[in-house]
mmCIF file of C-alpha atoms and ligand atoms in Angstrom:
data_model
loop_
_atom_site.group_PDB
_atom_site.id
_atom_site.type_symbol
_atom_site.label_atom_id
_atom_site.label_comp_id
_atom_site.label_asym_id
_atom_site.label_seq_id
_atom_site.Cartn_x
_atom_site.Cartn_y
_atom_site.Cartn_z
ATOM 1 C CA UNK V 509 54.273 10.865 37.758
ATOM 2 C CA UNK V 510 52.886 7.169 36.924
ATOM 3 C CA UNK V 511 54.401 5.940 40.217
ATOM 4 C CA UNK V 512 53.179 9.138 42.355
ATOM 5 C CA UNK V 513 49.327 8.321 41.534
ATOM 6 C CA UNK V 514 49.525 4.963 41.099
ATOM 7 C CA UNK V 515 50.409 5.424 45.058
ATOM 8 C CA UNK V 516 47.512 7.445 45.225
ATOM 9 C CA UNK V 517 45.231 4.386 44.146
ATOM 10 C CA UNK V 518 44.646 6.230 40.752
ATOM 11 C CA UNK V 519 45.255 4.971 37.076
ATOM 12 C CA UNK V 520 48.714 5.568 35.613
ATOM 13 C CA UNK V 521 47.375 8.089 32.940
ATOM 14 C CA UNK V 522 46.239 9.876 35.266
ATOM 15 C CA UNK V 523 50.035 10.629 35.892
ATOM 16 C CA UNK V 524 50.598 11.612 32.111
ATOM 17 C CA UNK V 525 47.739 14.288 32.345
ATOM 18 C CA UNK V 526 49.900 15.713 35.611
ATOM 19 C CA UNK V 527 52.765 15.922 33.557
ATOM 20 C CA UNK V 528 50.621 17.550 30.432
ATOM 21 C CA UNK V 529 49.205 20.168 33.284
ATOM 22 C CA UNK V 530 52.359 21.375 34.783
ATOM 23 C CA UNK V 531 55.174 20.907 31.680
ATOM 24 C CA UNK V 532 52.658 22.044 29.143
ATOM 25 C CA UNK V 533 50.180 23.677 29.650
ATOM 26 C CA UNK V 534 52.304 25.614 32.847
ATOM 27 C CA UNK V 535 49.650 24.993 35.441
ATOM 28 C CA UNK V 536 50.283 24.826 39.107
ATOM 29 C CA UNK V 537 47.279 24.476 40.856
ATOM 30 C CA UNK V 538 46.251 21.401 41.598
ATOM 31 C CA UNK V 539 42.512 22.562 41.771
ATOM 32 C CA UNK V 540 42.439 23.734 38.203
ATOM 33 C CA UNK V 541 43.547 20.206 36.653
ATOM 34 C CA UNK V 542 39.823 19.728 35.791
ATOM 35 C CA UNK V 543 40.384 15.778 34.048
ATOM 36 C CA UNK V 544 41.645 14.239 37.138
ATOM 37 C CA UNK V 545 39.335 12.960 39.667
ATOM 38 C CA UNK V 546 38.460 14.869 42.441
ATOM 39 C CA UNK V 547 39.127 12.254 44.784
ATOM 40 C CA UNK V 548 42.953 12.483 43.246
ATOM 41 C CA UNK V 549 43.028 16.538 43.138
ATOM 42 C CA UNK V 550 42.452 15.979 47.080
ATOM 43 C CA UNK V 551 44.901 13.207 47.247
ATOM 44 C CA UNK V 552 47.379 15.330 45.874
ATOM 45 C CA UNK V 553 46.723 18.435 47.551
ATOM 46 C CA UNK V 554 47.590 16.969 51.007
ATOM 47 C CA UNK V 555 50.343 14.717 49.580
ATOM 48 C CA UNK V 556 52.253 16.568 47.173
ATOM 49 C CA UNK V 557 53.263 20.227 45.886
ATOM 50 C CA UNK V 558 53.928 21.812 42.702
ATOM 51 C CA UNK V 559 56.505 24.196 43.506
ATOM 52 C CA UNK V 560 58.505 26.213 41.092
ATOM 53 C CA UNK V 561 61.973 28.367 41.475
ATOM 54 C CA UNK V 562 61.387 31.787 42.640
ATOM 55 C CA UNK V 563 62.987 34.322 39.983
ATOM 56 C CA UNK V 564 64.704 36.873 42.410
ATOM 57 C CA UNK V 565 66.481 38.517 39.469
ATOM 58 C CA UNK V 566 65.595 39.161 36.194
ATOM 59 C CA UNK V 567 68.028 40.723 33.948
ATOM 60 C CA UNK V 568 67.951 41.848 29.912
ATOM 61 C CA UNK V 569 70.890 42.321 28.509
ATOM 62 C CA UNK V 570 71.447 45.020 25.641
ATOM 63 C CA UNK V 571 72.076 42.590 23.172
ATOM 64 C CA UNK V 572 68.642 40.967 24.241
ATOM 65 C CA UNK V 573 69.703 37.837 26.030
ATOM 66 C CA UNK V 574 68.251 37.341 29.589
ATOM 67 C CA UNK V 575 69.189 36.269 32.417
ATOM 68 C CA UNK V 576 67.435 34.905 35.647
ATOM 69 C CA UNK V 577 68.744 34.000 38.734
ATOM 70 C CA UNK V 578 66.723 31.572 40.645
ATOM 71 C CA UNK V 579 66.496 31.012 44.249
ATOM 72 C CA UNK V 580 66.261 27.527 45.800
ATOM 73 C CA UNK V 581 65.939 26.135 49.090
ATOM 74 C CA UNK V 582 68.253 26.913 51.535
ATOM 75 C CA UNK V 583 68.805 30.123 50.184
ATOM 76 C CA UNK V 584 71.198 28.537 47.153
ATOM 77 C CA UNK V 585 70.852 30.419 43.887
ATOM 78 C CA UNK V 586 71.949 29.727 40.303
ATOM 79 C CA UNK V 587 71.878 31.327 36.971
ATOM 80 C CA UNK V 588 69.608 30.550 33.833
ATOM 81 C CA UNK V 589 70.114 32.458 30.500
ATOM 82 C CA UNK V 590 68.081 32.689 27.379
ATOM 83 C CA UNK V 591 69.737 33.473 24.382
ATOM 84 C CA UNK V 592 67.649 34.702 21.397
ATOM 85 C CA UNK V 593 69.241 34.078 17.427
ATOM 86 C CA UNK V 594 67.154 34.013 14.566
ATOM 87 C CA UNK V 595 64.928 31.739 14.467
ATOM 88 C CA UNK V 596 65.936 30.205 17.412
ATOM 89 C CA UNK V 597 66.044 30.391 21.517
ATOM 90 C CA UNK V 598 68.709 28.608 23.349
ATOM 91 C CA UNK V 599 68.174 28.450 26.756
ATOM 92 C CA UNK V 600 71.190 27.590 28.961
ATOM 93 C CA UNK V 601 70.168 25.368 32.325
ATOM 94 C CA UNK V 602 72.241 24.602 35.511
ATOM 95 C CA UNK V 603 72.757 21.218 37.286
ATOM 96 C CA UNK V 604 74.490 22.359 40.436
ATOM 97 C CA UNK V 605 74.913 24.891 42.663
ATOM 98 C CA UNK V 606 78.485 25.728 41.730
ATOM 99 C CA UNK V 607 81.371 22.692 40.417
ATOM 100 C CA UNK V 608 83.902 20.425 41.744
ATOM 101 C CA UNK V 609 85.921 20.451 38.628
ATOM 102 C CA UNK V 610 88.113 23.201 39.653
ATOM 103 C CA UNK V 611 88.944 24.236 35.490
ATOM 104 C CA UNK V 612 91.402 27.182 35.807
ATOM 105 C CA UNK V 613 89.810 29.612 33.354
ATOM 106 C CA UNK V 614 86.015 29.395 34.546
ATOM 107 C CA UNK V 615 84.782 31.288 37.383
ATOM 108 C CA UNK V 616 82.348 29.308 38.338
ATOM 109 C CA UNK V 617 84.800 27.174 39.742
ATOM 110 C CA UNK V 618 86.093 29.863 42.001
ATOM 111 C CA UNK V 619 82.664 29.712 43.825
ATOM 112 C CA UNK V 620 83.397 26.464 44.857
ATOM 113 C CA UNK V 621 80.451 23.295 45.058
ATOM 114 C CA UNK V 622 77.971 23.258 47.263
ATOM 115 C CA UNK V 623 75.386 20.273 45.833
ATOM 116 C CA UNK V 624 73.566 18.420 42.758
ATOM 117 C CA UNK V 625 70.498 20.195 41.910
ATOM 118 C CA UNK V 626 67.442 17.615 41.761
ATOM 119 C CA UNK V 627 65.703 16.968 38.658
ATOM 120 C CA UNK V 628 62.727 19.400 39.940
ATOM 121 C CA UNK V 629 65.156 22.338 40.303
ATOM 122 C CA UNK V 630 66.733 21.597 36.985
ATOM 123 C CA UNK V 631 63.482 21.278 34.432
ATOM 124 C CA UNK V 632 62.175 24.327 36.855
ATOM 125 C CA UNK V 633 64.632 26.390 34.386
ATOM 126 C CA UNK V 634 63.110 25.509 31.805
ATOM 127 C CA UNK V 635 59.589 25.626 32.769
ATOM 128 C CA UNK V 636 60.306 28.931 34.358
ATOM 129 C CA UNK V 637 61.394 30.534 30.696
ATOM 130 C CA UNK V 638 59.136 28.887 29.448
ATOM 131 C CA UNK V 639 55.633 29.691 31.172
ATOM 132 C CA UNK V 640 56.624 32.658 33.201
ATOM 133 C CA UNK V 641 58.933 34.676 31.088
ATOM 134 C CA UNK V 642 56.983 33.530 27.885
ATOM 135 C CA UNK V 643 60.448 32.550 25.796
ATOM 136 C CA UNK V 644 60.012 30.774 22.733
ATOM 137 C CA UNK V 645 62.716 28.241 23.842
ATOM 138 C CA UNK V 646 63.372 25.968 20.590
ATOM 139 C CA UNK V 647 67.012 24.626 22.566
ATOM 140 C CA UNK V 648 68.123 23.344 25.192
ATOM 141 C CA UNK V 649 72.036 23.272 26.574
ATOM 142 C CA UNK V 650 72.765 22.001 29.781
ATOM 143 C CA UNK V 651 75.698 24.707 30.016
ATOM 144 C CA UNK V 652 75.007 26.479 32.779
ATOM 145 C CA UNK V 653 76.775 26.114 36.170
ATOM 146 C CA UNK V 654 77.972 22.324 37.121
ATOM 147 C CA UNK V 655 78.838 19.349 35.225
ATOM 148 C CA UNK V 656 75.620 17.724 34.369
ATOM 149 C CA UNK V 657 77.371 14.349 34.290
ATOM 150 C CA UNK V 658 78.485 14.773 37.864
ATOM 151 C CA UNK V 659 74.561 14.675 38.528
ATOM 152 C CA UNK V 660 73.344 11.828 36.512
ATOM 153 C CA UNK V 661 70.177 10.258 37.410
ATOM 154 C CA UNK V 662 68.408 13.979 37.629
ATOM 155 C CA UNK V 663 69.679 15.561 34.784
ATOM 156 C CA UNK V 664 68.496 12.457 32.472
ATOM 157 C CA UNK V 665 65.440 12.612 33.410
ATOM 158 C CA UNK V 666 65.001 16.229 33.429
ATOM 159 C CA UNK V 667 66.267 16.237 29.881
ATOM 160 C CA UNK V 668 63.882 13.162 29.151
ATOM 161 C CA UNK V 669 61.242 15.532 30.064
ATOM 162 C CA UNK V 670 62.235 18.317 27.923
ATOM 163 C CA UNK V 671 62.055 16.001 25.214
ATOM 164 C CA UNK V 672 58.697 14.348 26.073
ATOM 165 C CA UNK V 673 55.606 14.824 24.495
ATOM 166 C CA UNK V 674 53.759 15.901 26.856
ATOM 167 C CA UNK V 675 55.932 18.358 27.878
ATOM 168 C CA UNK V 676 58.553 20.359 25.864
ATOM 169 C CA UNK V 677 58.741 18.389 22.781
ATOM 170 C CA UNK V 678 62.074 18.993 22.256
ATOM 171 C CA UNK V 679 64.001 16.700 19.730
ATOM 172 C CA UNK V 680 67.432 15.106 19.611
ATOM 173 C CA UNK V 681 69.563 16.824 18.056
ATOM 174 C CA UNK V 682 67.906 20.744 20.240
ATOM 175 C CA UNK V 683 68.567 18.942 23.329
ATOM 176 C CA UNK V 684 72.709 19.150 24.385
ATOM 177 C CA UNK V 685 74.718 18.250 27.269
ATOM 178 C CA UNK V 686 77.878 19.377 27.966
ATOM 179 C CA UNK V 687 80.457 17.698 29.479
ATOM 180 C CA UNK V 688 84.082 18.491 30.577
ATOM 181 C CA UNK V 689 84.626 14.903 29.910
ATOM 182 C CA UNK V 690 83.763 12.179 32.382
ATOM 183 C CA UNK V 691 84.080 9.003 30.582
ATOM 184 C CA UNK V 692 82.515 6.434 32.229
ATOM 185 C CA UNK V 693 79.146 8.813 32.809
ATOM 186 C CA UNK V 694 79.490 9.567 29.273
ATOM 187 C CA UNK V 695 79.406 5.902 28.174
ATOM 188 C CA UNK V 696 76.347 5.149 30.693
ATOM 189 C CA UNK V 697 74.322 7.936 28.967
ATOM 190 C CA UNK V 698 74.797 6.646 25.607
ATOM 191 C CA UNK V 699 72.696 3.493 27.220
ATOM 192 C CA UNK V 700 69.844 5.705 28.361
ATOM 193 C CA UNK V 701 69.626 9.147 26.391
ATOM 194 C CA UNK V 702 69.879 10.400 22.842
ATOM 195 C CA UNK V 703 70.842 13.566 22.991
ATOM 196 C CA UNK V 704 73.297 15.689 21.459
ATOM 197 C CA UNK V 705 77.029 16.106 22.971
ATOM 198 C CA UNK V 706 78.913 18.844 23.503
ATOM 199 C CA UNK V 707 82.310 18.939 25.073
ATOM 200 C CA UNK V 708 85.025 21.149 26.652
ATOM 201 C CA UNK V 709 87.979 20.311 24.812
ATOM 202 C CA UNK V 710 90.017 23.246 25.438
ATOM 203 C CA UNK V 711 93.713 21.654 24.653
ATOM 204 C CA UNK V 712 95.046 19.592 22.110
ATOM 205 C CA UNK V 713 97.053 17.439 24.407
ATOM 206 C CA UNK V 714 96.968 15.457 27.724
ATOM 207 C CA UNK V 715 99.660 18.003 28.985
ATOM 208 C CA UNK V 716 97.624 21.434 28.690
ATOM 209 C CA UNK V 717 94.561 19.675 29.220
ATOM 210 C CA UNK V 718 95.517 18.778 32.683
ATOM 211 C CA UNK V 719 96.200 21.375 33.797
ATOM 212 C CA UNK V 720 93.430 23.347 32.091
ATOM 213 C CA UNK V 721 90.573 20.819 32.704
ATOM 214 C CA UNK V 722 92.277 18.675 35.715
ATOM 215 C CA UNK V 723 89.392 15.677 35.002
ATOM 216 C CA UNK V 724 91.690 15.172 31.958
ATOM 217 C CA UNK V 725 94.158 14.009 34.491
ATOM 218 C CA UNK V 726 91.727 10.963 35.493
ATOM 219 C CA UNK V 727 90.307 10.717 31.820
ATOM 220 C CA UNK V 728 92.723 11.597 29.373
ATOM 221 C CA UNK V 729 92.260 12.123 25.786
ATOM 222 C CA UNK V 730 92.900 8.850 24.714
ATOM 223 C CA UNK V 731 89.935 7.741 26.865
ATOM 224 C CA UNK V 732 87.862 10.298 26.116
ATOM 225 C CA UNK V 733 87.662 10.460 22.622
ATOM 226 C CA UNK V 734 86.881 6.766 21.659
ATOM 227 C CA UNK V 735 84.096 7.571 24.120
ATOM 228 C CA UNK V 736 83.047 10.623 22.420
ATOM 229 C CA UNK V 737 83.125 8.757 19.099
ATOM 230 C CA UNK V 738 81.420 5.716 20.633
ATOM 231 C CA UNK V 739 78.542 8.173 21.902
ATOM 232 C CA UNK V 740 77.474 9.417 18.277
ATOM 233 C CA UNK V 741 78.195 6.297 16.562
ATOM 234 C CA UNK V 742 75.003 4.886 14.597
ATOM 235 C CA UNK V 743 73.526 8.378 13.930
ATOM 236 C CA UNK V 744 75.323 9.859 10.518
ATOM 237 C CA UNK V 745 73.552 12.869 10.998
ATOM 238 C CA UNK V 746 75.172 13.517 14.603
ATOM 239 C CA UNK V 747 79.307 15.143 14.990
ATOM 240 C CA UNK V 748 80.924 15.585 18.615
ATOM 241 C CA UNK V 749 80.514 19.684 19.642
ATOM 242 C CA UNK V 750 84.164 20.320 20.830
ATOM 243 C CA UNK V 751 83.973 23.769 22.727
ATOM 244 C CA UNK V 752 87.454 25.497 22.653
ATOM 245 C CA UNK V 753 88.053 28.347 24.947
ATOM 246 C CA UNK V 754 90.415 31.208 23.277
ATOM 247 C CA UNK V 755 93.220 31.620 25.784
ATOM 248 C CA UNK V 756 96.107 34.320 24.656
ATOM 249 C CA UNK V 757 99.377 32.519 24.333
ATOM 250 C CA UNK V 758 97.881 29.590 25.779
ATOM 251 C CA UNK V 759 96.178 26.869 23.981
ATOM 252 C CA UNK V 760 95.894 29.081 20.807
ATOM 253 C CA UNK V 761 98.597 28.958 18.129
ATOM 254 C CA UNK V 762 99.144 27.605 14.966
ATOM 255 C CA UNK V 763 101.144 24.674 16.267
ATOM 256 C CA UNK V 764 98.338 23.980 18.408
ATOM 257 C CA UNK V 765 95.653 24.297 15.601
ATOM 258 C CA UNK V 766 97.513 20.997 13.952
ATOM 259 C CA UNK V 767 97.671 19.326 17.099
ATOM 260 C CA UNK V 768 93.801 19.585 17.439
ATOM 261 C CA UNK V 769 93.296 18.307 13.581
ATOM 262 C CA UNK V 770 95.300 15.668 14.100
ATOM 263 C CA UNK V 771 93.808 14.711 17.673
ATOM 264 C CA UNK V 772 90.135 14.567 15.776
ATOM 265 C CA UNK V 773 90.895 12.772 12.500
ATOM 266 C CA UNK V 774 88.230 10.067 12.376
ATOM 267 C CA UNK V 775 85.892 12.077 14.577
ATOM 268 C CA UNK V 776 82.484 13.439 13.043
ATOM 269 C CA UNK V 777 83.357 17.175 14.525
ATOM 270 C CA UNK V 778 82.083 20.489 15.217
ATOM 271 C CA UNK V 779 84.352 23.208 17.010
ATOM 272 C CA UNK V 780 83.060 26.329 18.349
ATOM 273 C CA UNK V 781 85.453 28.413 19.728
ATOM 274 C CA UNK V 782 84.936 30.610 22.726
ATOM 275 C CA UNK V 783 86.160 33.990 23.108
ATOM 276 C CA UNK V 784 87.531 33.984 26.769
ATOM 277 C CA UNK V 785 85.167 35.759 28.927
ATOM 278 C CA UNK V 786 87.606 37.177 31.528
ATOM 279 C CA UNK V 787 86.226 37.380 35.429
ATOM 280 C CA UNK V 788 88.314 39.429 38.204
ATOM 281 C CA UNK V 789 91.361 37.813 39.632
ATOM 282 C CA UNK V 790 91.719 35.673 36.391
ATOM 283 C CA UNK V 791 95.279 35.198 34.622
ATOM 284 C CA UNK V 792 94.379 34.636 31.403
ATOM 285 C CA UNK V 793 93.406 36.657 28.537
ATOM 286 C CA UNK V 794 91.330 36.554 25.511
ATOM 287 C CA UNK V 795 93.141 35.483 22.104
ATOM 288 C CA UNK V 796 93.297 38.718 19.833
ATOM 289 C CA UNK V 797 90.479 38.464 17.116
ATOM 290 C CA UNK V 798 93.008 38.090 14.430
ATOM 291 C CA UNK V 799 94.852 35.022 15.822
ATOM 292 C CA UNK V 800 90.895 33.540 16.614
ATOM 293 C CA UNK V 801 90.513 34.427 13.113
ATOM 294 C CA UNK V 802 93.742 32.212 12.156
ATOM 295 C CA UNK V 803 93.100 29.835 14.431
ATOM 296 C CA UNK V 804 89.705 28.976 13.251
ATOM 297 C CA UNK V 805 91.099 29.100 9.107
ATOM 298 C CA UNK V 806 93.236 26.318 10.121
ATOM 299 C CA UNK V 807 90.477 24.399 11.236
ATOM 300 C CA UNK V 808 88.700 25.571 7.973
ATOM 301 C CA UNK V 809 91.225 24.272 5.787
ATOM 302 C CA UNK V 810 91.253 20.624 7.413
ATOM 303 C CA UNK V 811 87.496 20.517 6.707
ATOM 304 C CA UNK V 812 86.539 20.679 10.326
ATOM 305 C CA UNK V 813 83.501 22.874 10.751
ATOM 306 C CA UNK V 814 84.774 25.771 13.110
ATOM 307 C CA UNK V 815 82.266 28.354 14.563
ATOM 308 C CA UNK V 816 82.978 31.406 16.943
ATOM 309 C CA UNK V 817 81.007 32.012 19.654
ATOM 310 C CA UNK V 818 79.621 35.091 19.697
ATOM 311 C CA UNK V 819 80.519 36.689 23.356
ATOM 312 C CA UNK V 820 76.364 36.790 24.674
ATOM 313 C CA UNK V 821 75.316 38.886 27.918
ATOM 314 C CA UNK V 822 78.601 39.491 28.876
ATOM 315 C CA UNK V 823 77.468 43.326 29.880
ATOM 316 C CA UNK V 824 75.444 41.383 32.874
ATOM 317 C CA UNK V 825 77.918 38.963 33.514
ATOM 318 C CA UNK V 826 75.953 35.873 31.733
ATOM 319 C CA UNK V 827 78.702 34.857 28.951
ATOM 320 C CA UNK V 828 80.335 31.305 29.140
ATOM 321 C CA UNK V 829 82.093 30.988 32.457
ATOM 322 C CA UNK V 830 80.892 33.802 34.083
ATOM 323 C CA UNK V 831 78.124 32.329 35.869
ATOM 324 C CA UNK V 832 78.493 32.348 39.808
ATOM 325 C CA UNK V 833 75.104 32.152 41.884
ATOM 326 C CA UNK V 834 75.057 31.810 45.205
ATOM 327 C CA UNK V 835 76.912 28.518 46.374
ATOM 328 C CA UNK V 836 76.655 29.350 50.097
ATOM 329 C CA UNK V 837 73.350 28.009 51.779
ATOM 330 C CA UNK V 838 71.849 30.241 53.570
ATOM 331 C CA UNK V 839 71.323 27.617 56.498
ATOM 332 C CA UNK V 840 74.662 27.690 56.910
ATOM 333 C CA UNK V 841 75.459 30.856 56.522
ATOM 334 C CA UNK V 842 73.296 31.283 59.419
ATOM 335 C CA UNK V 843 74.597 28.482 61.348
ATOM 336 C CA UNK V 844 77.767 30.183 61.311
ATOM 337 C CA UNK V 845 76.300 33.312 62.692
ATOM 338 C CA UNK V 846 74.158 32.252 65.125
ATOM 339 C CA UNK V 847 77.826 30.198 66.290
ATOM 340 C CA UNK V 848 79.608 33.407 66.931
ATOM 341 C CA UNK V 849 76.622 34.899 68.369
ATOM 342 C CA UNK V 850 76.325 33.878 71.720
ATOM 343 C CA UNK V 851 72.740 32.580 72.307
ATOM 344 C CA UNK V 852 71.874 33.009 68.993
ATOM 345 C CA UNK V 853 69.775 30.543 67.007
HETATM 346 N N1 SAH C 856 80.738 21.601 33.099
HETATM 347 C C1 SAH C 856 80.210 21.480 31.768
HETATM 348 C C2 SAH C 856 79.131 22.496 31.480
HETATM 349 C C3 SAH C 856 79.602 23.936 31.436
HETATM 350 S S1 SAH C 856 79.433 24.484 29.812
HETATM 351 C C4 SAH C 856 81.363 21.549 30.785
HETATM 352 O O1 SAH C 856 82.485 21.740 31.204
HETATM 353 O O2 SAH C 856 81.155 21.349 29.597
HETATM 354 C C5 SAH C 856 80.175 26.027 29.833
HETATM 355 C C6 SAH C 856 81.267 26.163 28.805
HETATM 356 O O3 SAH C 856 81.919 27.427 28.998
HETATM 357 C C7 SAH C 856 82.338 25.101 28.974
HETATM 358 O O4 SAH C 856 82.844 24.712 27.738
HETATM 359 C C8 SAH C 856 83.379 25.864 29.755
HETATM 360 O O5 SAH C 856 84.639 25.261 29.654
HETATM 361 C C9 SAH C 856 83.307 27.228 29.115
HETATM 362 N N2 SAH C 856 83.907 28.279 29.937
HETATM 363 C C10 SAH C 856 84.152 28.256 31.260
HETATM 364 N N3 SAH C 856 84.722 29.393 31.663
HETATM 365 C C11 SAH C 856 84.825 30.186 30.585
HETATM 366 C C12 SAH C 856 85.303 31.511 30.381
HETATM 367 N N4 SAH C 856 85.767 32.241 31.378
HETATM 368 N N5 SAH C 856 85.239 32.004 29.129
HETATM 369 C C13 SAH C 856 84.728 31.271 28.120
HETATM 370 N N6 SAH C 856 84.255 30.025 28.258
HETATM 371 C C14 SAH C 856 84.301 29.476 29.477
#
């Protein structure tokens, strides 16, 4: 913003009161940001545009989470959820319009990728829960569709935004990304970002993890968990979020259970299990509650904090893995139409 009016001729504070305007106070019109200069309101009104996602669907839940999907250029859409607890709001944001990671239990992967989503379309989430469906979002997790980490530069600075001052004000440790694990990005954003970690885990070894999360086939555990370690090291207060999707028969039993304590000795840890949310066409099933419910003692009993995920939204198709979008542009879409139609387009 301190670049943009500086360009304009204007002072660089000038820049922090456009951030202030849009981020937190939720204001789009240019004319209404009465402490710039009018000379600069002009300026930006024929140089530059606020725009925000259009909401094309806005969907409650019975258990009260919310979903929105957005609609981007080109006709691309993706999926934002808000999930009310007590005393807190998490909202979960997307950094692409659908993934390249290909992880066999996730349906998002079934839609394919289509591209990154720029750091405008990615803190428009947030602003759009924010100051047009009035959510008292306290959290941030960048678990939405797409690997953040696939999408660097924009989804640092978006998340440096949601923690800025003059925006969202959120702090360390209510700000997390979530990563299926790609090392070297991983060690990069310990350089330039302090927020907290999250990762899918999923598998206790190298063996089911590849074929589970197939990145684990380029980073394998014993890369990525120095590098998760390395990533919280110098905070005390900070553990490594290992997610750990319930699979029936799968990644789930007892055996397994030791495999994973052993894996994280020496790492601070936090695993939250995640009831499978199953999707048509899917092989795999949901563990049965009472092996979870083993599964998780185990964990208990080695001193490893161990939450279950509560299933949220899944009645509108919002739960963990069940978010698709649109990944098609419309463009081409069209394209393709106006092909087969002769003298079309
Ligand atoms: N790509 C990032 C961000 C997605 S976070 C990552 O992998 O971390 C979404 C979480 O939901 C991930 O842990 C993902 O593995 C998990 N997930 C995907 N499909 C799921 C499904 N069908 N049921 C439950 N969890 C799922």
């Amino acid at each position: 913003m301190e670049a943009l009016v500086q360009a304009l001729g204007a002072k660089p504070f000038h820049g922090r009161n456009l951030l202030k305007w849009i981020h937190k106070h939720g204001v789009t019109e240019i004319g209404r940001m009465t402490d710039l200069s009018k000379g600069l309101r002009e300026q930006l009104l024929a140089r530059a545009e606020v725009r925000v996602p259009e909401v094309v669907f806005d969907q409650p839940s019975r258990d009260g989470t919310h979903k929105w999907v957005l609609e981007l250029e080109c006709g691309n859409r993706v999926e934002t959820v808000f999930i009310p607890e007590s005393g807190r709001g998490t909202l979960c944001v997307s950094s692409q319009v659908g993934c390249s990671l290909d992880c066999s239990f996730c349906s998002t992967a079934q839609q394919g990728y289509n591209r990154n989503l720029s750091l405008a379309e990615i803190i428009g989430q947030l602003w759009v829960a924010v100051h047009r469906m009035h959510k008292p979002v306290t959290n941030v997790v960048m678990m939405g569709m797409g690997e953040p980490l696939a999408n660097f530069e924009p989804v640092v600075s978006a998340m440096a935004i949601m923690q800025n001052d003059l925006a969202y004000m959120l702090s360390k440790y209510r700000v997390t990304i979530s990563t299926s694990g790609i090392v070297p990005a991983l060690l990069r954003l310990k350089e330039v970002s302090d927020v907290s970690l999250a990762v899918s885990l999923h598998a206790p070894t190298n063996e089911l993890r590849d074929e589970l999360v197939p990145i684990n086939r380029k980073y394998p555990l014993e890369m990525l968990i120095p590098a998760c370690r390395e990533f919280i090291r110098g905070d005390s207060r900070r553990k490594v979020t290992w997610e750990y999707v319930m699979l029936d028969g799968v990644n789930d039993s007892d055996r397994q259970a030791r495999q994973l304590i052993r894996l994280l000795e020496g790492t601070p840890s936090k695993i939250n299990l995640i009831p499978f949310n199953p999707f048509p066409g899917t092989r795999y099933r949901c563990s049965p509650a009472e092996r979870m419910l083993a599964f998780r003692e185990r964990l208990m009993r080695a001193g490893i904090v161990t939450l279950t995920r509560k299933t949220r939204g899944d009645d509108i198709d919002a739960a963990c893995g069940q978010l698709v979008g649109r990944v098609q542009d419309r463009s081409r879409r069209e394209l393709r139409l106006a092909r087969v139609q002769p003298g079309g387009g």
